[in-house]
């Protein structure tokens, strides 16, 4: 069975409203002959004459009267579908957003973000997801609205990204640590025992590359997140080398020091799938995340 021409719905709607081929043609900017051909097509499609001659005018058939309200409703719905989305009403918005972030992001930026979301859109829920030790699935398929992280390579073509902030590494120790009492030289830094952060279990990273000829760190333990690294440093003589801004809340009460070599920097980016790019609610949340991390 051939698929019906849905464009005829709009023509039928105007015909049934006007009850005149001439007036319907004027509204649709069609010539009388084109309008007559459209009516003939409608008659063939419905198997009904729809409008019949009565004196000098046309009157609808029972089938046309039966269809009139249904056709009007279909046309109105189609027009709604083809219009831009209604203006975002945050007061009535009900939605759950999933945001994936590394250790420290929620502690540092979560309270402010949750407060801003709750004040503007009380029906919105935020679900924070921890990054996995292994690379996670694509943003296309894994149900994550927003992702954060350091981009080692350009994102996939269907992923959009924007930088949030640039952070630099510092050294952190407990208050009674020997490195908290005097200037930290390259030799003293190299001689200390270190905890290294790597979700992939590596024992070297950006910090070791930046240290370069200054020496080699004595990495005695490896953890997957900055929170774990700082917890170990807080309770022992281990040195944690971590991003300063990212870990501000986690390292409260601990001693920080500048690295005795050019500190490596990383840029944390916000990522989302292209299908969300034009979504007003998603765009609003992205802007809140940007504001919270500035």
C-alpha positions in Angstrom: 0.0 0.0 0.0 1.4 3.4 -1.0 2.2 5.8 1.8 -0.3 8.7 1.9 0.9 12.2 1.2 0.8 13.9 4.6 0.9 17.3 3.0 -2.7 16.8 2.0 -3.7 17.0 5.7 -3.0 20.8 5.7 -4.9 21.2 2.5 -7.9 19.2 3.8 -7.9 21.2 7.0 -8.2 24.5 5.1 -10.8 23.1 2.7 -13.0 21.9 5.5 -12.7 25.2 7.3 -13.4 27.4 4.3 -15.9 25.1 2.5 -14.7 26.7 -0.7 -12.1 25.7 -3.2 -11.5 29.3 -4.2 -11.0 30.6 -0.7 -8.9 27.6 0.4 -6.7 28.2 -2.7 -6.2 31.9 -1.7 -5.2 30.9 1.8 -2.7 28.3 0.6 -1.5 30.5 -2.3 -2.6 27.9 -4.9 -4.3 28.5 -8.2 -8.0 27.3 -8.6 -6.8 24.5 -10.9 -4.1 23.4 -8.4 -6.6 23.5 -5.6 -9.1 21.4 -7.7 -6.4 18.8 -8.3 -5.6 18.7 -4.6 -9.3 18.1 -3.8 -9.4 15.3 -6.4 -6.4 13.7 -4.7 -8.1 14.0 -1.3 -11.2 12.3 -2.7 -9.1 9.4 -4.0 -7.2 9.1 -0.8 -10.3 9.1 1.5 -12.7 7.4 -0.9 -15.2 10.1 -0.3 -16.2 13.3 -2.2 -15.8 15.4 1.0 -17.3 18.5 -0.5 -20.3 18.4 -2.9 -22.1 21.1 -4.9 -25.2 22.6 -3.3 -26.5 25.5 -5.3 -23.7 27.9 -5.8 -21.6 26.6 -2.9 -20.2 23.4 -1.5 -21.3 21.5 1.5 -19.4 18.8 3.5 -20.3 15.2 3.4 -20.9 13.2 6.6 -17.4 11.8 6.2 -16.0 15.3 6.0 -17.8 16.4 9.1 -16.5 13.3 10.9 -12.9 14.1 9.8 -12.9 17.9 10.5 -12.0 17.9 14.1 -9.6 15.0 13.8 -7.8 16.7 10.9 -7.6 20.0 12.8 -6.1 18.3 15.8 -3.5 16.5 13.6 -2.5 19.7 11.9 -2.2 21.6 15.2 0.0 18.8 16.6 2.2 18.8 13.5 2.7 22.6 13.7 3.7 22.2 17.4 6.2 19.5 16.4 7.8 21.7 13.7 8.1 24.8 16.0 11.2 25.6 18.1 11.0 24.2 21.6 9.1 26.2 24.2 11.1 28.6 26.4 12.7 26.7 29.2 10.8 27.0 32.4 13.2 26.0 35.2 10.6 26.3 37.9 8.6 23.3 36.4 11.6 21.4 34.9 11.8 17.8 36.1 14.8 15.9 34.9 17.8 13.9 36.2 21.2 14.7 34.8 24.2 12.4 35.1 27.6 14.0 35.5 30.8 11.9 35.4 33.9 13.3 37.2 37.2 12.3 38.7 37.9 12.2 42.4 37.9 15.7 43.9 35.5 17.3 41.4 32.4 16.7 43.5 34.1 17.8 46.7 35.4 21.0 45.2 32.6 22.1 42.9 29.6 19.9 43.8 28.2 22.0 46.8 28.0 25.2 44.8 26.6 23.4 41.7 23.9 21.6 43.7 22.9 24.8 45.5 22.6 26.7 42.2 20.6 24.0 40.5 18.3 23.6 43.6 17.6 27.4 43.7 16.7 27.7 40.0 15.2 24.3 39.3 14.0 22.4 42.4 12.7 19.5 40.2 16.2 18.8 38.8 18.3 16.0 40.2 22.1 15.6 39.8 23.6 12.2 39.7 27.4 12.3 40.1 29.2 9.2 38.6 32.8 8.3 39.5 35.2 7.7 36.6 36.2 4.1 36.1 39.7 2.9 36.3 39.5 1.8 32.7 38.3 4.1 29.9 34.5 4.3 30.0 32.1 3.9 27.0 31.2 6.6 24.6 29.0 9.5 25.6 26.6 8.3 22.8 25.7 5.0 24.6 26.5 5.2 28.3 23.7 7.5 29.6 26.1 10.3 30.8 24.9 13.8 30.2 28.2 15.5 31.0 31.7 14.3 31.4 34.8 16.0 32.8 38.4 15.3 32.3 41.8 16.1 30.8 41.8 15.5 27.0 44.9 13.5 25.9 43.6 13.6 22.3 40.8 15.2 20.4 37.4 13.9 21.3 35.3 11.8 18.9 33.5 13.7 16.1 30.1 13.4 17.8 31.4 14.7 21.1 31.5 18.5 22.0 34.0 19.9 24.5 34.8 23.1 26.1 37.7 23.9 28.6 36.6 24.6 32.2 39.8 25.6 33.9 43.6 25.1 33.9 45.2 23.7 37.0 48.8 23.2 38.1 50.4 20.6 40.3 51.7 21.3 43.8 53.2 19.1 46.6 51.1 18.3 49.6 52.2 16.8 53.0 50.9 16.5 56.5 51.7 19.5 58.8 54.4 17.6 60.7 56.2 16.3 57.6 59.9 17.2 57.3 59.2 19.0 54.0 56.8 21.4 55.7 59.6 23.0 57.8 62.1 24.2 55.1 62.4 25.0 51.4 61.8 22.0 49.2 64.7 21.5 46.9 64.8 19.1 44.0 67.1 16.8 46.1 64.8 16.8 49.1 61.7 16.2 46.8 63.5 13.3 45.1 64.6 11.8 48.4 61.0 11.7 49.8 58.6 8.8 49.5 55.7 9.5 47.1 52.2 8.4 46.4 51.4 8.5 42.7 47.9 8.9 41.2 47.0 6.8 38.1 43.7 5.2 37.1 45.7 2.9 34.9 48.2 1.8 37.6 51.2 3.5 36.1 54.1 4.6 38.3 55.0 7.7 36.3 53.2 10.6 34.8 53.3 14.3 33.9 55.0 15.2 37.2 57.9 12.8 36.4 58.3 14.1 32.9 58.4 17.7 34.3 60.9 16.7 37.0 63.2 15.5 34.2 66.9 15.8 35.0 66.1 17.0 38.5 66.0 13.5 39.8 63.6 10.6 40.1 60.7 10.3 42.5 60.6 7.3 44.9 57.0 6.2 44.2 56.2 3.6 46.8 52.4 3.4 46.2 49.9 4.0 43.4 46.2 4.9 43.9 43.4 5.7 41.5 42.3 9.1 42.8 43.6 12.3 44.4 41.4 11.8 47.5 43.1 8.5 48.2 46.5 10.0 47.7 45.8 12.9 50.1 44.3 10.5 52.7 47.6 8.5 52.7 49.7 11.7 52.8 47.6 13.0 55.7 48.3 9.9 57.7 51.9 9.2 56.8 55.1 10.8 55.5 54.1 10.2 51.9 54.2 13.2 49.5 51.2 13.7 47.2 51.7 15.7 44.1 48.2 16.9 43.0 46.4 19.7 41.0 46.0 22.7 43.3 42.5 23.9 42.5 41.0 20.5 42.0 42.0 19.3 45.4 41.4 22.5 47.4 38.7 20.9 49.7 40.4 17.5 50.0 43.7 18.9 51.3 42.3 21.3 53.8 44.6 21.6 56.9 47.6 20.1 55.1 50.8 21.8 54.1 51.3 22.7 50.4 54.5 23.7 48.7 55.6 24.8 45.2 57.4 22.1 43.2 61.1 22.7 42.8 60.8 22.5 39.0 58.3 24.0 36.5 55.0 22.6 37.6 53.0 20.7 34.9 49.6 22.1 34.0 46.5 20.4 32.9 43.3 21.7 31.4 40.0 20.2 32.6 37.3 20.1 30.0 33.6 19.5 30.0 32.3 17.1 27.4 28.9 16.1 26.1 27.4 14.2 23.1 26.3 16.4 20.1 22.7 15.3 20.5 22.4 17.4 23.6 24.0 20.5 22.1 20.8 22.4 21.3 18.8 21.1 24.3 17.8 24.2 26.4 17.9 22.4 29.7 21.2 20.7 29.0 22.7 24.1 27.8 21.5 25.7 31.1 23.3 23.0 33.1 26.5 23.3 31.1 26.6 27.0 31.8 26.1 26.4 35.6 29.0 23.9 35.6 31.2 26.5 33.8 30.2 29.2 36.4 30.8 26.8 39.3 34.3 26.0 38.1 35.4 29.6 37.3 
